[in-house]
PDB file of C-alpha atoms and ligand atoms in Angstrom:
ATOM      1  CA  MET A   1       0.000   0.000   0.000  1.00  0.00           C
ATOM      2  CA  GLN A   2       1.524   3.254  -1.136  1.00  0.00           C
ATOM      3  CA  LYS A   3       0.584   6.584   0.428  1.00  0.00           C
ATOM      4  CA  LEU A   4       0.179   9.067  -2.434  1.00  0.00           C
ATOM      5  CA  GLU A   5      -0.760  12.746  -2.470  1.00  0.00           C
ATOM      6  CA  GLN A   6      -2.837  14.410   0.217  1.00  0.00           C
ATOM      7  CA  LEU A   7      -6.466  14.825  -0.838  1.00  0.00           C
ATOM      8  CA  TYR A   8      -7.749  16.819   2.074  1.00  0.00           C
ATOM      9  CA  GLU A   9      -6.761  18.233   5.441  1.00  0.00           C
ATOM     10  CA  GLY A  10      -9.492  18.552   8.049  1.00  0.00           C
ATOM     11  CA  LYS A  11      -9.328  19.931  11.573  1.00  0.00           C
ATOM     12  CA  ALA A  12      -8.197  16.647  13.134  1.00  0.00           C
ATOM     13  CA  LYS A  13      -7.183  14.379  10.244  1.00  0.00           C
ATOM     14  CA  LYS A  14      -5.524  14.327   6.863  1.00  0.00           C
ATOM     15  CA  VAL A  15      -6.710  12.065   4.047  1.00  0.00           C
ATOM     16  CA  PHE A  16      -4.340  10.643   1.427  1.00  0.00           C
ATOM     17  CA  GLN A  17      -4.859   8.849  -1.850  1.00  0.00           C
ATOM     18  CA  THR A  18      -3.245   5.433  -2.252  1.00  0.00           C
ATOM     19  CA  ASP A  19      -2.219   3.304  -5.214  1.00  0.00           C
ATOM     20  CA  ASP A  20      -5.595   1.548  -4.841  1.00  0.00           C
ATOM     21  CA  PRO A  21      -8.375   3.808  -6.211  1.00  0.00           C
ATOM     22  CA  ASN A  22     -10.864   2.335  -3.719  1.00  0.00           C
ATOM     23  CA  LEU A  23      -8.772   3.003  -0.606  1.00  0.00           C
ATOM     24  CA  TYR A  24      -7.646   6.090   1.288  1.00  0.00           C
ATOM     25  CA  ILE A  25      -5.272   6.526   4.230  1.00  0.00           C
ATOM     26  CA  VAL A  26      -6.360   8.750   7.123  1.00  0.00           C
ATOM     27  CA  ASP A  27      -3.683  10.284   9.322  1.00  0.00           C
ATOM     28  CA  TYR A  28      -4.802  11.491  12.765  1.00  0.00           C
ATOM     29  CA  LYS A  29      -3.329  14.770  14.074  1.00  0.00           C
ATOM     30  CA  ASP A  30      -2.953  16.082  17.623  1.00  0.00           C
ATOM     31  CA  ASP A  31      -4.602  19.361  16.547  1.00  0.00           C
ATOM     32  CA  ALA A  32      -7.797  20.249  18.365  1.00  0.00           C
ATOM     33  CA  THR A  33     -10.353  22.899  17.487  1.00  0.00           C
ATOM     34  CA  ALA A  34     -13.667  23.917  19.001  1.00  0.00           C
ATOM     35  CA  PHE A  35     -16.484  26.336  18.209  1.00  0.00           C
ATOM     36  CA  ASN A  36     -16.110  25.851  14.455  1.00  0.00           C
ATOM     37  CA  GLY A  37     -12.364  26.391  14.527  1.00  0.00           C
ATOM     38  CA  LEU A  38     -12.432  29.561  16.655  1.00  0.00           C
ATOM     39  CA  LYS A  39     -10.487  27.888  19.464  1.00  0.00           C
ATOM     40  CA  LYS A  40      -7.303  26.096  18.470  1.00  0.00           C
ATOM     41  CA  GLY A  41      -4.887  23.935  20.402  1.00  0.00           C
ATOM     42  CA  THR A  42      -2.980  20.702  20.622  1.00  0.00           C
ATOM     43  CA  ILE A  43      -3.831  17.624  22.642  1.00  0.00           C
ATOM     44  CA  VAL A  44      -0.556  15.706  22.806  1.00  0.00           C
ATOM     45  CA  GLY A  45      -1.030  12.034  21.901  1.00  0.00           C
ATOM     46  CA  LYS A  46      -4.669  12.486  20.830  1.00  0.00           C
ATOM     47  CA  GLY A  47      -4.044  11.345  17.246  1.00  0.00           C
ATOM     48  CA  VAL A  48      -2.734   7.973  18.400  1.00  0.00           C
ATOM     49  CA  ILE A  49      -5.589   7.458  20.871  1.00  0.00           C
ATOM     50  CA  ASN A  50      -8.324   8.515  18.444  1.00  0.00           C
ATOM     51  CA  ASN A  51      -6.902   6.314  15.687  1.00  0.00           C
ATOM     52  CA  GLN A  52      -6.679   3.216  17.901  1.00  0.00           C
ATOM     53  CA  MET A  53     -10.011   3.755  19.655  1.00  0.00           C
ATOM     54  CA  THR A  54     -11.861   4.374  16.393  1.00  0.00           C
ATOM     55  CA  ASN A  55     -10.424   1.285  14.742  1.00  0.00           C
ATOM     56  CA  ARG A  56     -11.256  -0.987  17.657  1.00  0.00           C
ATOM     57  CA  PHE A  57     -14.826   0.260  17.730  1.00  0.00           C
ATOM     58  CA  MET A  58     -15.211   0.007  13.958  1.00  0.00           C
ATOM     59  CA  ALA A  59     -13.946  -3.603  13.967  1.00  0.00           C
ATOM     60  CA  LYS A  60     -16.396  -4.502  16.731  1.00  0.00           C
ATOM     61  CA  LEU A  61     -19.308  -2.680  15.094  1.00  0.00           C
ATOM     62  CA  GLU A  62     -18.628  -4.418  11.797  1.00  0.00           C
ATOM     63  CA  LYS A  63     -18.993  -7.765  13.615  1.00  0.00           C
ATOM     64  CA  ALA A  64     -22.181  -6.500  15.253  1.00  0.00           C
ATOM     65  CA  GLY A  65     -23.703  -5.816  11.822  1.00  0.00           C
ATOM     66  CA  VAL A  66     -22.903  -2.148  11.186  1.00  0.00           C
ATOM     67  CA  PRO A  67     -20.856  -1.788   7.977  1.00  0.00           C
ATOM     68  CA  THR A  68     -17.928   0.631   8.299  1.00  0.00           C
ATOM     69  CA  HIS A  69     -15.190   2.178   6.161  1.00  0.00           C
ATOM     70  CA  PHE A  70     -12.453   0.548   8.291  1.00  0.00           C
ATOM     71  CA  VAL A  71      -9.917  -1.659   6.478  1.00  0.00           C
ATOM     72  CA  GLU A  72      -6.616  -1.860   8.358  1.00  0.00           C
ATOM     73  CA  GLU A  73      -4.548   0.032  10.943  1.00  0.00           C
ATOM     74  CA  LEU A  74      -1.226   0.923   9.312  1.00  0.00           C
ATOM     75  CA  SER A  75       0.584   2.667  12.134  1.00  0.00           C
ATOM     76  CA  GLN A  76      -0.098   4.501  15.383  1.00  0.00           C
ATOM     77  CA  ARG A  77      -1.723   7.378  13.517  1.00  0.00           C
ATOM     78  CA  GLU A  78      -2.546   5.963  10.081  1.00  0.00           C
ATOM     79  CA  THR A  79      -5.402   3.768   8.932  1.00  0.00           C
ATOM     80  CA  VAL A  80      -6.515   2.405   5.569  1.00  0.00           C
ATOM     81  CA  VAL A  81     -10.192   3.080   4.939  1.00  0.00           C
ATOM     82  CA  LYS A  82     -12.555   2.459   2.052  1.00  0.00           C
ATOM     83  CA  LYS A  83     -13.082   5.411  -0.242  1.00  0.00           C
ATOM     84  CA  VAL A  84     -16.454   6.973   0.500  1.00  0.00           C
ATOM     85  CA  SER A  85     -18.231  10.184  -0.291  1.00  0.00           C
ATOM     86  CA  ILE A  86     -19.327  11.595   3.033  1.00  0.00           C
ATOM     87  CA  VAL A  87     -23.058  12.207   3.539  1.00  0.00           C
ATOM     88  CA  PRO A  88     -23.010  15.853   4.685  1.00  0.00           C
ATOM     89  CA  LEU A  89     -24.910  15.167   7.907  1.00  0.00           C
ATOM     90  CA  GLU A  90     -23.584  15.099  11.454  1.00  0.00           C
ATOM     91  CA  VAL A  91     -25.663  12.477  13.228  1.00  0.00           C
ATOM     92  CA  ILE A  92     -25.921  13.078  16.958  1.00  0.00           C
ATOM     93  CA  ILE A  93     -27.315  10.606  19.470  1.00  0.00           C
ATOM     94  CA  ARG A  94     -27.911  11.678  23.061  1.00  0.00           C
ATOM     95  CA  ASN A  95     -28.635   9.569  26.138  1.00  0.00           C
ATOM     96  CA  ILE A  96     -28.232  12.365  28.703  1.00  0.00           C
ATOM     97  CA  SER A  97     -28.655  16.149  28.412  1.00  0.00           C
ATOM     98  CA  ALA A  98     -25.415  18.076  27.822  1.00  0.00           C
ATOM     99  CA  GLY A  99     -23.771  20.582  25.515  1.00  0.00           C
ATOM    100  CA  SER A 100     -25.894  22.285  22.869  1.00  0.00           C
ATOM    101  CA  PHE A 101     -29.011  20.332  23.935  1.00  0.00           C
ATOM    102  CA  ALA A 102     -28.828  21.696  27.486  1.00  0.00           C
ATOM    103  CA  LYS A 103     -28.156  25.197  26.150  1.00  0.00           C
ATOM    104  CA  ARG A 104     -30.864  25.169  23.439  1.00  0.00           C
ATOM    105  CA  TYR A 105     -33.639  23.900  25.703  1.00  0.00           C
ATOM    106  CA  GLY A 106     -32.522  25.665  28.897  1.00  0.00           C
ATOM    107  CA  VAL A 107     -32.024  22.533  30.990  1.00  0.00           C
ATOM    108  CA  GLU A 108     -29.162  21.395  33.179  1.00  0.00           C
ATOM    109  CA  GLU A 109     -26.654  18.791  32.059  1.00  0.00           C
ATOM    110  CA  GLY A 110     -27.081  15.254  33.358  1.00  0.00           C
ATOM    111  CA  ILE A 111     -30.799  14.567  32.808  1.00  0.00           C
ATOM    112  CA  VAL A 112     -31.046  10.893  31.832  1.00  0.00           C
ATOM    113  CA  PHE A 113     -33.487  10.421  28.939  1.00  0.00           C
ATOM    114  CA  ASP A 114     -36.042   7.594  28.893  1.00  0.00           C
ATOM    115  CA  ALA A 115     -35.015   6.895  25.290  1.00  0.00           C
ATOM    116  CA  PRO A 116     -32.091   8.156  23.203  1.00  0.00           C
ATOM    117  CA  THR A 117     -32.626  11.129  20.884  1.00  0.00           C
ATOM    118  CA  ILE A 118     -31.300  11.590  17.376  1.00  0.00           C
ATOM    119  CA  GLU A 119     -30.662  14.830  15.560  1.00  0.00           C
ATOM    120  CA  PHE A 120     -28.927  15.898  12.381  1.00  0.00           C
ATOM    121  CA  SER A 121     -26.893  18.921  11.529  1.00  0.00           C
ATOM    122  CA  TYR A 122     -25.867  20.004   8.062  1.00  0.00           C
ATOM    123  CA  LYS A 123     -22.105  19.428   7.814  1.00  0.00           C
ATOM    124  CA  ASN A 124     -21.167  22.853   6.482  1.00  0.00           C
ATOM    125  CA  ASP A 125     -18.482  24.885   8.279  1.00  0.00           C
ATOM    126  CA  ASP A 126     -19.399  28.139   6.470  1.00  0.00           C
ATOM    127  CA  LEU A 127     -22.895  27.901   7.961  1.00  0.00           C
ATOM    128  CA  GLY A 128     -21.700  26.633  11.373  1.00  0.00           C
ATOM    129  CA  ASP A 129     -23.230  23.136  10.953  1.00  0.00           C
ATOM    130  CA  PRO A 130     -26.885  24.205  11.410  1.00  0.00           C
ATOM    131  CA  LEU A 131     -29.369  21.813  12.992  1.00  0.00           C
ATOM    132  CA  LEU A 132     -31.874  20.340  10.524  1.00  0.00           C
ATOM    133  CA  ASN A 133     -34.535  17.650  10.443  1.00  0.00           C
ATOM    134  CA  ALA A 134     -34.997  14.783   7.981  1.00  0.00           C
ATOM    135  CA  TYR A 135     -37.404  16.827   5.823  1.00  0.00           C
ATOM    136  CA  HIS A 136     -34.810  19.592   5.497  1.00  0.00           C
ATOM    137  CA  ALA A 137     -32.151  17.014   4.605  1.00  0.00           C
ATOM    138  CA  LEU A 138     -34.442  15.652   1.869  1.00  0.00           C
ATOM    139  CA  ALA A 139     -35.297  19.152   0.595  1.00  0.00           C
ATOM    140  CA  LEU A 140     -31.574  19.941   0.355  1.00  0.00           C
ATOM    141  CA  LYS A 141     -30.994  16.546  -1.340  1.00  0.00           C
ATOM    142  CA  LEU A 142     -28.339  15.666   1.242  1.00  0.00           C
ATOM    143  CA  ALA A 143     -29.604  12.069   1.377  1.00  0.00           C
ATOM    144  CA  THR A 144     -32.477   9.912   0.114  1.00  0.00           C
ATOM    145  CA  PRO A 145     -35.332   8.767   2.395  1.00  0.00           C
ATOM    146  CA  GLU A 146     -33.899   5.227   2.344  1.00  0.00           C
ATOM    147  CA  GLU A 147     -30.433   6.483   3.286  1.00  0.00           C
ATOM    148  CA  ILE A 148     -31.847   8.464   6.205  1.00  0.00           C
ATOM    149  CA  GLU A 149     -33.685   5.376   7.490  1.00  0.00           C
ATOM    150  CA  THR A 150     -30.510   3.290   7.194  1.00  0.00           C
ATOM    151  CA  ILE A 151     -28.429   5.946   8.944  1.00  0.00           C
ATOM    152  CA  LYS A 152     -30.943   6.185  11.810  1.00  0.00           C
ATOM    153  CA  LYS A 153     -31.005   2.399  12.239  1.00  0.00           C
ATOM    154  CA  TYR A 154     -27.194   2.147  12.295  1.00  0.00           C
ATOM    155  CA  ALA A 155     -26.826   5.148  14.631  1.00  0.00           C
ATOM    156  CA  PHE A 156     -29.093   3.570  17.267  1.00  0.00           C
ATOM    157  CA  GLN A 157     -27.262   0.230  16.863  1.00  0.00           C
ATOM    158  CA  VAL A 158     -23.970   2.055  17.447  1.00  0.00           C
ATOM    159  CA  ASN A 159     -25.467   3.662  20.557  1.00  0.00           C
ATOM    160  CA  ASP A 160     -26.577   0.298  21.968  1.00  0.00           C
ATOM    161  CA  PHE A 161     -23.122  -1.127  21.417  1.00  0.00           C
ATOM    162  CA  LEU A 162     -21.114   1.859  22.695  1.00  0.00           C
ATOM    163  CA  LYS A 163     -23.334   2.427  25.742  1.00  0.00           C
ATOM    164  CA  ASP A 164     -22.877  -1.160  26.903  1.00  0.00           C
ATOM    165  CA  PHE A 165     -19.164  -1.188  26.127  1.00  0.00           C
ATOM    166  CA  TRP A 166     -18.446   2.038  28.020  1.00  0.00           C
ATOM    167  CA  ALA A 167     -20.654   0.969  30.925  1.00  0.00           C
ATOM    168  CA  SER A 168     -18.425  -2.097  31.311  1.00  0.00           C
ATOM    169  CA  CYS A 169     -15.481   0.339  31.660  1.00  0.00           C
ATOM    170  CA  GLY A 170     -17.191   2.465  34.310  1.00  0.00           C
ATOM    171  CA  VAL A 171     -17.858   5.184  31.743  1.00  0.00           C
ATOM    172  CA  THR A 172     -21.234   6.733  30.899  1.00  0.00           C
ATOM    173  CA  LEU A 173     -21.855   7.489  27.213  1.00  0.00           C
ATOM    174  CA  VAL A 174     -23.641  10.846  27.316  1.00  0.00           C
ATOM    175  CA  ASP A 175     -23.805  11.655  23.594  1.00  0.00           C
ATOM    176  CA  PHE A 176     -21.796  11.329  20.387  1.00  0.00           C
ATOM    177  CA  LYS A 177     -21.581  12.354  16.752  1.00  0.00           C
ATOM    178  CA  LEU A 178     -21.323   9.999  13.782  1.00  0.00           C
ATOM    179  CA  GLU A 179     -20.730  10.509  10.085  1.00  0.00           C
ATOM    180  CA  PHE A 180     -21.664   8.122   7.308  1.00  0.00           C
ATOM    181  CA  GLY A 181     -20.364   7.687   3.771  1.00  0.00           C
ATOM    182  CA  ARG A 182     -21.429   6.106   0.497  1.00  0.00           C
ATOM    183  CA  LEU A 183     -19.286   3.478  -1.179  1.00  0.00           C
ATOM    184  CA  GLU A 184     -19.057   3.555  -4.978  1.00  0.00           C
ATOM    185  CA  ASP A 185     -22.124   1.271  -5.229  1.00  0.00           C
ATOM    186  CA  GLY A 186     -24.149   3.501  -2.895  1.00  0.00           C
ATOM    187  CA  THR A 187     -23.879   1.300   0.217  1.00  0.00           C
ATOM    188  CA  ILE A 188     -24.058   3.390   3.396  1.00  0.00           C
ATOM    189  CA  VAL A 189     -21.188   2.733   5.812  1.00  0.00           C
ATOM    190  CA  LEU A 190     -20.099   4.276   9.106  1.00  0.00           C
ATOM    191  CA  ALA A 191     -17.122   6.611   8.516  1.00  0.00           C
ATOM    192  CA  ASP A 192     -15.060   9.281  10.316  1.00  0.00           C
ATOM    193  CA  GLU A 193     -14.139   8.524  13.939  1.00  0.00           C
ATOM    194  CA  ILE A 194     -15.476   7.437  17.330  1.00  0.00           C
ATOM    195  CA  SER A 195     -13.246   9.004  19.955  1.00  0.00           C
ATOM    196  CA  PRO A 196     -13.194  11.371  22.937  1.00  0.00           C
ATOM    197  CA  ASP A 197     -13.280  14.163  20.298  1.00  0.00           C
ATOM    198  CA  THR A 198     -16.699  13.028  19.114  1.00  0.00           C
ATOM    199  CA  CYS A 199     -18.254  11.477  22.244  1.00  0.00           C
ATOM    200  CA  ARG A 200     -19.087  12.809  25.699  1.00  0.00           C
ATOM    201  CA  LEU A 201     -17.774  10.295  28.209  1.00  0.00           C
ATOM    202  CA  TRP A 202     -18.293  10.748  31.952  1.00  0.00           C
ATOM    203  CA  ASP A 203     -16.854   8.651  34.740  1.00  0.00           C
ATOM    204  CA  SER A 204     -19.886   6.638  35.896  1.00  0.00           C
ATOM    205  CA  LYS A 205     -19.220   7.222  39.607  1.00  0.00           C
ATOM    206  CA  THR A 206     -17.784  10.742  39.817  1.00  0.00           C
ATOM    207  CA  HIS A 207     -19.312  12.148  36.583  1.00  0.00           C
ATOM    208  CA  GLU A 208     -15.877  13.584  35.805  1.00  0.00           C
ATOM    209  CA  LYS A 209     -15.632  14.561  32.129  1.00  0.00           C
ATOM    210  CA  LEU A 210     -13.249  12.296  30.207  1.00  0.00           C
ATOM    211  CA  ASP A 211     -13.557  13.830  26.726  1.00  0.00           C
ATOM    212  CA  LYS A 212     -12.982  16.908  24.576  1.00  0.00           C
ATOM    213  CA  ASP A 213     -15.217  19.065  26.783  1.00  0.00           C
ATOM    214  CA  ARG A 214     -12.103  19.410  28.982  1.00  0.00           C
ATOM    215  CA  PHE A 215     -10.495  21.240  26.041  1.00  0.00           C
ATOM    216  CA  ARG A 216     -13.642  23.118  24.937  1.00  0.00           C
ATOM    217  CA  ARG A 217     -14.259  24.421  28.471  1.00  0.00           C
ATOM    218  CA  ASP A 218     -10.650  24.880  29.629  1.00  0.00           C
ATOM    219  CA  LEU A 219     -11.035  22.335  32.431  1.00  0.00           C
ATOM    220  CA  GLY A 220      -7.387  21.175  32.310  1.00  0.00           C
ATOM    221  CA  GLY A 221      -6.235  17.563  32.416  1.00  0.00           C
ATOM    222  CA  VAL A 222      -7.146  17.059  28.754  1.00  0.00           C
ATOM    223  CA  GLU A 223      -4.356  14.609  27.865  1.00  0.00           C
ATOM    224  CA  ASP A 224      -4.911  12.664  31.101  1.00  0.00           C
ATOM    225  CA  ALA A 225      -8.611  12.247  30.306  1.00  0.00           C
ATOM    226  CA  TYR A 226      -7.891  10.868  26.819  1.00  0.00           C
ATOM    227  CA  ALA A 227      -5.259   8.516  28.252  1.00  0.00           C
ATOM    228  CA  GLU A 228      -7.662   7.369  30.988  1.00  0.00           C
ATOM    229  CA  VAL A 229     -10.468   6.357  28.604  1.00  0.00           C
ATOM    230  CA  MET A 230      -7.949   4.607  26.357  1.00  0.00           C
ATOM    231  CA  ARG A 231      -6.556   2.748  29.375  1.00  0.00           C
ATOM    232  CA  ARG A 232     -10.045   1.653  30.414  1.00  0.00           C
ATOM    233  CA  MET A 233     -10.811   0.505  26.869  1.00  0.00           C
ATOM    234  CA  ASN A 234      -7.618  -1.553  26.723  1.00  0.00           C
ATOM    235  CA  GLU A 235      -8.433  -3.102  30.094  1.00  0.00           C
ATOM    236  CA  ALA A 236     -11.870  -4.178  28.838  1.00  0.00           C
ATOM    237  CA  LEU A 237     -10.619  -5.740  25.575  1.00  0.00           C
TER     238      LEU A 237
HETATM  239  P1  TMP B 301     -23.192  19.312  21.106  1.00  0.00           P
HETATM  240  O1  TMP B 301     -23.860  19.076  22.418  1.00  0.00           O
HETATM  241  O2  TMP B 301     -22.189  20.414  21.130  1.00  0.00           O
HETATM  242  O3  TMP B 301     -24.194  19.477  19.986  1.00  0.00           O
HETATM  243  O4  TMP B 301     -22.364  17.991  20.771  1.00  0.00           O
HETATM  244  C1  TMP B 301     -22.977  16.730  20.688  1.00  0.00           C
HETATM  245  C2  TMP B 301     -21.928  15.659  20.487  1.00  0.00           C
HETATM  246  O5  TMP B 301     -21.296  15.799  19.214  1.00  0.00           O
HETATM  247  C3  TMP B 301     -20.789  15.676  21.513  1.00  0.00           C
HETATM  248  O6  TMP B 301     -20.521  14.340  21.889  1.00  0.00           O
HETATM  249  C4  TMP B 301     -19.624  16.258  20.791  1.00  0.00           C
HETATM  250  C5  TMP B 301     -19.882  15.918  19.353  1.00  0.00           C
HETATM  251  N1  TMP B 301     -19.439  16.953  18.430  1.00  0.00           N
HETATM  252  C6  TMP B 301     -18.555  16.645  17.420  1.00  0.00           C
HETATM  253  O7  TMP B 301     -18.100  15.514  17.302  1.00  0.00           O
HETATM  254  N2  TMP B 301     -18.202  17.631  16.554  1.00  0.00           N
HETATM  255  C7  TMP B 301     -18.673  18.899  16.636  1.00  0.00           C
HETATM  256  O8  TMP B 301     -18.306  19.747  15.820  1.00  0.00           O
HETATM  257  C8  TMP B 301     -19.599  19.206  17.685  1.00  0.00           C
HETATM  258  C9  TMP B 301     -20.154  20.588  17.820  1.00  0.00           C
HETATM  259  C10 TMP B 301     -19.970  18.197  18.548  1.00  0.00           C
END
């Protein structure tokens, strides 16, 4: 597998072409941003943790019946993935109130929902990723009705899996964001990452935040939190 020219550089990852037209290599950075890039920083070692955590989850989800873009971990920061075109929707599942949900609806963080919620935002940095519903996504031709149904089904399956996994590590899965892609033949697969950048993870006993909120909110101990969730994941595997 040959790493060829860089196709794209995002806030947390770079994507490279390879000598196989159906495969890309993603390279995870330590760069961290928040508030649509307004806040910038570095979380030392984050790229390695996010790469390894994502790949382990993707391998497990694949076995549990959720197709993913994951192919093979190449190095500490690099992974071979299937070439997809990303569906421009951020898919957010919440089990407990926090973040923009708590702010938007004027409620405190930590309210445990009877059932998980799902919401979509339009993945568009220029617009600040605005919230939209399935009708808006259809009107904007971001996805077909069938694709939206598939994405919803997979997102809830991912939640069931992740919630149970993290619970076994003494970690509460508060909420998370997923992205999906289309393979050449149109098959919808889980893409992007599943990491402390994209999930809210609280210690089940102390409710201490073990995710990127420590960076977003200047809580300190950012690297330690990432290392702690990675340690707990390794212990459980
Ligand atoms: P929110 O409460 O800020 O809407 O975030 C919901 C979840 O989505 C949380 O687990 C963090 C994650 N997230 C991302 O992965 N990328 C983003 O750009 C944002 C705003 C949130």
